Coordinates of C-alpha atoms and ligand atoms in Angstrom, one line a residue:
Chain A
M5 CA 151.1 65.8 59.0
D6 CA 151.9 62.8 61.1
P7 CA 148.8 60.8 62.1
F8 CA 150.6 59.0 64.9
Y9 CA 151.7 62.3 66.5
M10 CA 148.2 63.7 66.0
A11 CA 146.8 60.8 67.9
Q12 CA 149.2 61.5 70.7
V13 CA 148.3 65.1 70.8
L14 CA 144.6 64.1 70.9
V15 CA 145.1 62.0 74.0
R16 CA 147.0 64.8 75.7
L17 CA 144.3 67.4 74.8
L18 CA 141.4 65.4 76.2
P19 CA 141.8 66.5 79.9
P20 CA 142.1 70.2 78.9
L21 CA 139.1 69.7 76.6
G22 CA 137.3 68.5 79.8
L23 CA 138.2 71.8 81.4
T24 CA 137.0 73.8 78.4
M25 CA 133.7 71.8 78.6
L26 CA 133.4 72.4 82.3
L27 CA 134.2 76.1 82.0
S28 CA 131.8 76.8 79.2
L29 CA 128.9 74.5 80.4
T30 CA 129.1 76.0 83.8
A31 CA 129.0 79.5 82.4
L32 CA 126.2 78.5 80.1
V33 CA 124.1 77.0 82.8
I34 CA 124.4 80.3 84.7
A35 CA 124.4 82.8 81.9
T36 CA 121.5 81.6 79.9
P37 CA 118.8 81.7 82.6
L38 CA 120.4 84.9 84.1
G39 CA 120.5 86.7 80.8
L40 CA 117.1 85.6 79.5
V41 CA 115.3 86.4 82.8
L42 CA 117.0 89.8 83.1
G43 CA 116.2 90.4 79.4
A44 CA 112.5 89.5 79.8
W45 CA 112.4 91.7 82.9
R46 CA 114.1 94.5 81.1
A47 CA 111.4 94.4 78.4
E48 CA 108.9 95.2 81.1
L49 CA 110.8 98.1 82.6
S50 CA 110.7 101.7 81.3
D51 CA 114.0 103.1 80.1
Q52 CA 114.3 105.5 83.1
Q53 CA 114.1 102.9 85.9
P54 CA 117.4 102.4 87.7
A55 CA 117.3 98.6 87.1
A56 CA 116.9 99.3 83.4
R57 CA 119.8 101.6 83.3
L58 CA 122.0 99.2 85.1
I59 CA 121.1 96.4 82.7
D60 CA 121.6 98.6 79.7
T61 CA 125.0 99.7 81.0
W62 CA 126.0 96.1 81.4
V63 CA 125.0 95.2 77.9
L64 CA 126.7 98.3 76.5
I65 CA 130.0 97.5 78.2
V66 CA 129.9 93.8 77.2
R67 CA 129.2 94.6 73.6
G68 CA 131.6 97.6 73.4
T69 CA 134.7 95.9 74.6
P70 CA 136.7 92.9 73.5
I71 CA 136.3 89.8 75.7
L72 CA 140.1 89.8 76.2
I73 CA 139.8 93.1 78.0
Q74 CA 136.9 91.8 80.1
I75 CA 138.9 88.8 81.2
F76 CA 141.9 90.9 82.1
V77 CA 139.7 93.1 84.2
F78 CA 138.8 90.0 86.2
Y79 CA 142.4 88.8 86.4
F80 CA 144.2 92.1 87.2
I81 CA 141.6 94.4 88.8
L82 CA 139.6 92.1 91.0
P83 CA 142.6 91.0 93.1
K84 CA 143.6 94.6 93.6
L85 CA 140.1 95.2 95.1
G86 CA 141.0 92.5 97.6
L87 CA 139.0 89.7 95.9
Q88 CA 141.0 86.6 95.9
T89 CA 139.2 84.3 93.5
P90 CA 140.3 80.9 92.2
L91 CA 141.2 81.0 88.5
F92 CA 138.3 78.7 87.5
V93 CA 135.7 81.0 89.2
M94 CA 137.3 84.0 87.6
G95 CA 137.1 82.4 84.2
V96 CA 133.5 81.3 84.6
G97 CA 132.6 84.7 86.0
A98 CA 134.1 86.5 83.0
L99 CA 132.3 84.2 80.6
V100 CA 129.0 84.6 82.4
L101 CA 129.2 88.4 82.5
N102 CA 130.0 88.4 78.8
S103 CA 127.5 85.9 77.6
A104 CA 124.7 87.0 79.8
G105 CA 125.2 90.5 78.4
Y106 CA 124.4 89.2 74.9
Q107 CA 121.6 86.9 76.2
I108 CA 119.9 89.9 77.9
E109 CA 119.4 91.4 74.5
I110 CA 118.1 88.1 73.1
G111 CA 115.5 87.8 75.9
R112 CA 114.5 91.4 75.7
A113 CA 114.1 91.4 71.9
A114 CA 112.1 88.1 72.0
V115 CA 109.7 89.4 74.6
Q116 CA 109.2 92.7 72.8
S117 CA 108.7 90.9 69.5
V118 CA 105.5 89.3 70.8
A119 CA 102.5 91.2 69.3
K120 CA 100.9 93.8 71.6
G121 CA 97.6 92.2 70.9
Q122 CA 98.7 89.1 72.8
W123 CA 99.2 91.2 75.9
E124 CA 95.8 92.9 75.4
A125 CA 94.0 89.6 74.9
A126 CA 95.5 88.2 78.2
L127 CA 94.8 91.4 80.1
A128 CA 91.3 91.7 78.8
L129 CA 90.5 88.2 80.0
G130 CA 91.5 89.3 83.5
F131 CA 95.1 88.1 83.8
D132 CA 97.4 90.5 85.6
R133 CA 100.6 91.6 83.9
R134 CA 102.8 89.0 85.6
A135 CA 100.5 86.1 84.8
S136 CA 100.1 87.4 81.2
L137 CA 103.9 87.4 80.8
L138 CA 104.4 84.0 82.3
Q139 CA 101.3 82.3 80.8
F140 CA 101.2 83.7 77.3
I141 CA 104.1 86.0 76.3
L142 CA 107.1 84.0 77.5
P143 CA 106.1 80.8 75.9
Q144 CA 105.8 82.6 72.6
A145 CA 109.0 84.5 73.2
A146 CA 110.9 81.3 74.2
R147 CA 110.7 79.9 70.8
R148 CA 112.1 83.0 69.3
M149 CA 115.0 82.8 71.7
V150 CA 116.1 79.3 70.8
G151 CA 117.9 80.1 67.5
P152 CA 119.8 83.2 68.9
V153 CA 120.7 81.4 72.1
M154 CA 122.1 78.4 70.2
N155 CA 124.2 80.9 68.3
E156 CA 125.4 82.5 71.5
L157 CA 126.3 79.1 73.0
S158 CA 128.8 78.4 70.2
Q159 CA 130.2 82.0 70.7
L160 CA 130.5 81.2 74.4
I161 CA 132.5 78.0 73.8
K162 CA 134.8 79.7 71.4
A163 CA 135.2 82.7 73.8
S164 CA 136.4 80.3 76.4
S165 CA 139.6 79.8 74.5
V166 CA 140.5 83.4 75.4
L167 CA 140.7 82.2 79.0
S168 CA 144.2 80.8 78.1
V169 CA 145.5 84.4 78.7
I170 CA 144.9 84.0 82.4
T171 CA 146.8 80.7 82.5
L172 CA 143.8 78.5 82.8
F173 CA 144.9 75.3 81.3
E174 CA 142.0 74.8 79.0
L175 CA 142.0 73.4 75.5
H176 CA 143.7 76.3 73.8
K177 CA 146.3 76.9 76.5
A178 CA 147.2 73.2 76.4
A179 CA 147.5 73.2 72.7
E180 CA 149.8 76.2 72.8
A181 CA 151.9 74.6 75.4
I182 CA 152.2 71.3 73.4
S183 CA 153.0 73.0 70.1
S184 CA 155.6 75.4 71.6
A185 CA 157.3 72.6 73.5
N186 CA 157.6 70.4 70.4
L187 CA 157.8 73.2 67.8
R188 CA 155.2 71.4 65.7
F189 CA 152.2 73.6 65.1
S190 CA 150.0 72.3 62.3
E191 CA 149.1 68.9 63.8
V192 CA 148.2 70.5 67.1
I193 CA 146.1 73.3 65.5
V194 CA 144.2 70.8 63.4
V195 CA 143.5 68.5 66.4
E196 CA 142.5 71.5 68.6
G197 CA 140.2 72.8 65.9
I198 CA 138.5 69.3 65.5
L199 CA 137.9 69.1 69.2
Y200 CA 136.3 72.5 69.4
F201 CA 134.2 71.6 66.3
V202 CA 133.0 68.3 67.7
F203 CA 132.1 69.9 71.1
I204 CA 130.2 72.8 69.5
F205 CA 128.5 70.5 67.0
G206 CA 127.5 68.1 69.8
I207 CA 126.0 70.9 71.8
S208 CA 124.1 72.2 68.8
L209 CA 122.6 68.8 68.1
I210 CA 121.3 68.7 71.7
A211 CA 120.0 72.2 71.3
R212 CA 118.2 71.3 68.1
V213 CA 116.3 68.5 69.8
F214 CA 115.3 71.0 72.4
E215 CA 114.3 73.5 69.8
R216 CA 112.1 70.9 68.0
R217 CA 110.4 70.1 71.3
L218 CA 109.7 73.8 71.9
S219 CA 108.2 74.4 68.5
S220 CA 106.0 71.4 68.4
A221 CA 102.3 72.2 68.8
G222 CA 101.5 73.5 72.2
G223 CA 105.2 73.8 73.0
L224 CA 106.2 75.4 76.3
A225 CA 102.8 76.9 76.6
D226 CA 101.3 76.1 79.9
A227 CA 103.6 73.1 80.2
G228 CA 102.0 70.2 82.0
S229 CA 98.5 71.5 82.5
F230 CA 97.5 71.0 78.9
A231 CA 99.6 67.9 78.4
R232 CA 97.6 65.1 77.0
Chain B
M28 CA 68.2 99.0 84.8
T29 CA 71.6 100.6 84.2
L30 CA 74.5 98.3 83.7
L31 CA 77.2 100.8 82.7
A32 CA 77.5 104.4 83.4
A33 CA 80.4 106.4 82.0
N34 CA 80.5 110.1 82.9
N35 CA 82.5 112.9 81.4
L36 CA 85.4 110.8 80.1
F37 CA 88.5 112.6 78.9
K38 CA 91.6 111.0 77.4
R39 CA 94.5 112.7 75.8
F40 CA 97.5 111.2 73.9
G41 CA 100.1 113.9 74.2
S42 CA 98.4 117.0 73.0
F43 CA 95.8 115.1 71.0
T44 CA 92.4 114.8 72.7
A45 CA 91.0 111.4 71.9
L46 CA 88.0 111.6 74.3
D47 CA 86.6 115.0 74.9
G48 CA 83.9 114.6 77.6
V49 CA 82.0 111.4 76.8
D50 CA 78.9 110.3 78.7
L51 CA 77.5 106.9 78.0
D52 CA 74.9 104.7 79.7
L53 CA 73.9 101.2 78.9
D54 CA 71.0 99.2 80.2
R55 CA 71.2 95.6 81.1
G56 CA 70.6 93.6 77.9
E57 CA 71.0 96.6 75.7
R58 CA 72.9 96.5 72.4
L59 CA 74.7 99.6 71.5
V60 CA 76.5 100.2 68.2
I61 CA 79.1 102.9 67.9
C62 CA 80.2 104.3 64.5
G63 CA 82.1 107.2 63.4
P64 CA 85.1 108.2 61.2
S65 CA 88.5 106.7 61.8
G66 CA 90.3 108.4 64.7
S67 CA 87.1 109.7 66.3
G68 CA 87.9 107.9 69.6
K69 CA 85.6 104.8 69.3
S70 CA 88.4 102.3 70.2
T71 CA 89.6 104.6 73.0
L72 CA 86.2 104.8 74.5
I73 CA 85.5 101.0 74.7
R74 CA 89.1 100.4 75.8
C75 CA 88.5 102.8 78.7
I76 CA 85.5 100.7 79.7
N77 CA 87.8 97.7 80.5
R78 CA 90.8 99.9 81.3
L79 CA 93.0 98.8 78.6
E80 CA 93.3 102.6 78.4
E81 CA 93.2 104.6 81.6
P82 CA 90.9 107.7 81.2
D83 CA 92.5 111.0 82.3
S84 CA 89.3 112.0 84.1
G85 CA 85.7 110.9 84.4
T86 CA 84.0 108.0 86.1
I87 CA 82.9 104.6 85.0
T88 CA 80.7 102.3 87.0
I89 CA 79.5 98.8 86.1
E90 CA 76.6 97.4 88.0
G91 CA 76.6 100.5 90.1
L92 CA 80.1 99.9 91.4
P93 CA 83.3 101.7 90.4
A94 CA 86.1 99.2 89.5
T95 CA 88.0 98.3 92.6
D96 CA 90.7 96.2 90.9
L97 CA 91.4 95.8 87.3
Q98 CA 91.4 92.1 87.1
S99 CA 88.0 91.5 88.5
L100 CA 86.6 94.3 86.3
R101 CA 88.1 92.8 83.2
R102 CA 86.7 89.3 84.2
R103 CA 83.2 90.8 84.0
V104 CA 83.8 92.6 80.7
G105 CA 84.6 90.5 77.6
M106 CA 86.4 92.0 74.7
V107 CA 86.7 91.0 71.0
F108 CA 89.4 92.6 68.9
Q109 CA 89.7 93.5 65.3
Q110 CA 92.7 91.3 64.9
F111 CA 91.2 88.4 66.9
N112 CA 94.4 88.1 69.1
L113 CA 94.0 84.4 69.7
F114 CA 96.9 82.7 71.5
P115 CA 98.7 81.1 68.5
N116 CA 100.3 78.3 70.5
L117 CA 97.0 77.1 72.0
T118 CA 94.2 75.1 70.3
A119 CA 90.8 76.6 69.9
R120 CA 89.6 74.7 73.0
E121 CA 92.6 75.8 75.0
N122 CA 92.1 79.4 74.0
V123 CA 88.6 79.3 75.3
A124 CA 89.3 77.1 78.4
I125 CA 92.3 78.9 79.8
G126 CA 90.6 81.9 81.3
P127 CA 88.0 79.9 83.3
R128 CA 90.6 77.4 84.4
K129 CA 93.3 79.8 85.5
L130 CA 91.1 82.7 86.7
L131 CA 87.8 81.2 87.7
G132 CA 89.2 78.0 89.3
L133 CA 87.4 75.5 87.1
S134 CA 89.0 72.1 86.8
R135 CA 90.4 71.1 83.4
A136 CA 87.4 68.9 82.7
E137 CA 84.9 71.7 83.6
A138 CA 86.8 74.3 81.6
D139 CA 87.0 72.0 78.6
A140 CA 83.3 71.2 78.8
R141 CA 82.5 74.9 78.9
A142 CA 84.8 75.5 76.0
E143 CA 83.3 72.7 73.9
A144 CA 79.8 74.1 74.6
L145 CA 80.8 77.6 73.6
L146 CA 82.6 76.4 70.4
D147 CA 79.4 74.5 69.6
R148 CA 77.4 77.7 70.1
V149 CA 79.6 79.7 67.7
Q150 CA 79.3 76.8 65.1
L151 CA 82.8 75.5 65.6
A152 CA 82.0 72.1 67.2
G153 CA 84.5 70.2 65.0
H154 CA 87.4 72.6 65.3
A155 CA 88.3 72.4 69.0
D156 CA 91.7 70.7 68.5
K157 CA 92.9 73.1 65.8
L158 CA 95.5 75.8 66.3
P159 CA 94.4 79.3 65.2
S160 CA 96.7 79.1 62.2
R161 CA 94.6 76.3 60.8
L162 CA 91.4 78.3 61.1
S163 CA 90.0 81.0 58.7
G164 CA 89.6 84.6 59.9
G165 CA 85.9 84.2 60.5
Q166 CA 86.5 81.0 62.5
Q167 CA 89.3 82.6 64.5
Q168 CA 87.0 85.6 65.4
R169 CA 84.3 83.2 66.5
V170 CA 86.8 81.4 68.8
A171 CA 87.7 84.8 70.1
I172 CA 84.0 85.5 70.9
A173 CA 83.8 82.1 72.6
R174 CA 86.9 82.9 74.6
A175 CA 85.4 86.1 75.9
L176 CA 82.1 84.5 76.7
A177 CA 83.8 81.7 78.7
M178 CA 84.4 84.2 81.5
E179 CA 80.6 84.7 81.7
P180 CA 80.9 88.5 81.3
V181 CA 78.0 90.9 82.1
L182 CA 79.1 93.0 79.1
M183 CA 80.7 92.3 75.8
L184 CA 82.8 94.9 73.9
F185 CA 83.5 94.5 70.2
D186 CA 86.1 96.7 68.4
E187 CA 85.5 96.4 64.7
P188 CA 85.2 92.6 64.9
T189 CA 84.7 92.2 61.1
S190 CA 87.0 94.8 59.7
A191 CA 89.9 92.4 59.2
L192 CA 87.7 89.8 57.6
D193 CA 87.2 88.8 53.9
P194 CA 83.6 89.8 52.9
E195 CA 82.4 86.2 52.8
M196 CA 83.3 85.6 56.4
I197 CA 81.7 88.8 57.8
R198 CA 78.2 87.2 57.8
E199 CA 79.1 84.2 60.0
V200 CA 80.6 86.4 62.7
L201 CA 77.7 88.9 62.6
D202 CA 75.2 86.1 62.8
V203 CA 76.9 84.9 66.0
M204 CA 76.7 88.4 67.4
V205 CA 73.1 88.9 66.5
E206 CA 72.2 85.7 68.3
L207 CA 74.2 86.7 71.3
G208 CA 72.3 89.9 71.5
E209 CA 69.0 88.2 71.1
G210 CA 70.0 85.9 74.0
G211 CA 70.1 89.0 76.2
M212 CA 73.8 89.8 76.3
S213 CA 74.7 93.5 76.9
M214 CA 76.9 94.6 74.1
I215 CA 78.8 97.6 72.8
V216 CA 79.9 97.1 69.2
V217 CA 82.1 99.4 67.3
T218 CA 81.4 98.7 63.7
H219 CA 80.6 100.2 60.3
E220 CA 78.3 97.3 59.4
M221 CA 75.2 99.3 59.2
G222 CA 73.1 96.3 58.2
F223 CA 74.1 94.7 61.6
A224 CA 73.3 98.0 63.4
R225 CA 69.8 98.2 61.8
R226 CA 69.1 94.5 62.6
A227 CA 70.6 94.1 66.0
A228 CA 71.1 97.5 67.8
D229 CA 68.8 99.1 70.3
R230 CA 70.6 102.4 69.9
I231 CA 73.3 103.6 67.6
C232 CA 75.7 106.4 68.5
F233 CA 77.9 108.4 66.2
M234 CA 81.2 109.7 67.4
D235 CA 83.3 112.5 65.9
Q236 CA 86.5 114.1 67.3
G237 CA 86.3 112.5 70.6
R238 CA 82.6 113.2 71.3
I239 CA 79.3 111.4 71.0
V240 CA 77.5 113.8 68.6
A241 CA 74.4 111.7 67.9
M242 CA 72.6 108.9 69.6
A243 CA 69.3 107.4 68.4
P244 CA 67.4 104.1 67.9
P245 CA 68.1 102.6 64.4
Q246 CA 65.0 103.8 62.7
Q247 CA 65.5 107.4 63.6
F248 CA 69.3 107.2 63.2
F249 CA 69.0 106.2 59.5
E250 CA 65.8 108.0 58.6
A251 CA 66.1 111.2 60.4
P252 CA 69.8 111.5 61.2
P253 CA 70.0 113.9 64.1
H254 CA 73.2 115.7 63.1
P255 CA 74.6 117.2 59.9
R256 CA 78.0 115.4 60.2
L257 CA 76.2 112.1 60.7
V258 CA 74.2 112.8 57.5
R259 CA 77.5 113.2 55.6
F260 CA 79.0 110.1 57.3
L261 CA 76.0 108.0 56.3
E262 CA 76.2 109.2 52.8
N263 CA 79.8 108.2 52.6
I264 CA 79.5 104.8 54.2
L265 CA 76.2 103.8 52.5
G266 CA 77.6 104.9 49.2
H267 CA 74.9 107.4 48.3
Ligands
ADP309 N1 98.2 104.8 72.3 C1 98.0 105.9 71.6 N2 99.0 106.8 71.5 C2 98.8 107.9 70.8 N3 97.7 108.2 70.1 C3 96.7 107.3 70.1 C4 96.8 106.1 70.9 N4 95.7 105.4 70.7 C5 94.9 106.2 69.9 N5 95.5 107.3 69.6 C6 94.9 108.4 68.8 O1 93.7 108.7 69.3 C7 92.8 109.0 68.2 C8 91.6 108.1 68.4 O2 91.9 106.8 68.2 P1 90.9 105.6 68.3 O3 90.1 105.6 69.5 O4 91.7 104.4 68.0 O5 90.0 105.9 67.0 P2 88.9 105.0 66.2 O6 88.9 103.7 66.9 O7 87.7 105.8 66.3 O8 89.5 105.0 64.8 C9 93.5 108.6 66.9 O9 93.9 109.9 66.3 C10 94.7 107.9 67.3 O10 95.8 108.2 66.5
MG310 MG1 89.4 101.8 66.2

């Protein structure tokens, strides 16, 4: 291990790290609300409704196939259908479809885990279903989503390394390029690993602050109107 | 004067008949206790009254009018559950205030004032800022009563309100209910607390297998039970 060489590698890996961050944060910002909202909605649908079947199929496919295959579908099949998409959009799209698939399950499970009595209390007061969901069920479900969503975020960042296969010059692709050009592997791998770790660790620190705010008394419930 | 009239209610769950042709009338200010063995349809009956269950057939009118929309019906009918079902992320005050504020258009100050007054009335004046998890079962159930009262209902439904409570807390909840009845509230109470029934009910009805098989004022109900199955039920429950 040559520290000087590692420092050089580090500097060269910073721009591709930027791309990795941009890819995964963009995907995250889209996939999390999309997945959680669809999941909460799915919890309200009966199994037979067309929208429910569509959502279930999405989840089934995402869970049942490797992300590598999902990315290749975007890369090889979309252009054949006449969709010329920039690589970045393709990469984000693949990550969103994948991650939202998992987050749908997180959202659905969290909403369904709120006790039936909470629904009944809200309905008996005279709230309609929609207001009951928004006012009482979702705030309770939201806290139960934070842990699993945090977990999914780190999965998402790691999954972004697979985008190297479609020639996106993100962190992993860049690391591969450097190590095969110089035929020195260990230093590059260690630096690459450290960069992923720092990024994921940083995100999870931010998420933990968010989680603490959610679980403090009152939390998300009726945000604003009961704020004192 | 009739407040509630339920006629010929039927309700099935799959092939099981939970309500098998129930008729029930309640006068304004009347306090009715419903008892009967587990599974006899007591919860189903009162849940049909505020449409947490939809009866398969039959009619229900409140104040002479059939329910036009669910939400306005439920705003006029308060319900107290066996498991309290307080909102765990809201304080006692917020639990009570949220209905009036969101549904009746009260300002926060008005809703909070109403909540404080009601918490005072159920002997919880000092507990307004506590989350439900910091309250005992009996205190939680009294918050739940205050929460239902905050909507100023014309009728209160209680589904075994003391069945989930430790014995030493049953009394404090029943006392609040007795006082509520004495104040003129129309109430239907599913309970096996026969002491409460004797003390506070105008009529007691006995359900079995989805039907009301006996209905009488307390004195007659206990001293000359009008049905053989009721006799057996009372023997079991009063431990004779
Ligand atoms: N949602 C439901 N689905 C299926 N069966 C139900 C449902 N609710 C109640 N039942 C059945 O209906 C019967 C009457 O229930 P319930 O009204 O709760 O009785 P009680 O309150 O007198 O104990 C019970 O046998 C119960 O199992
Ligand atoms: Mg019951």
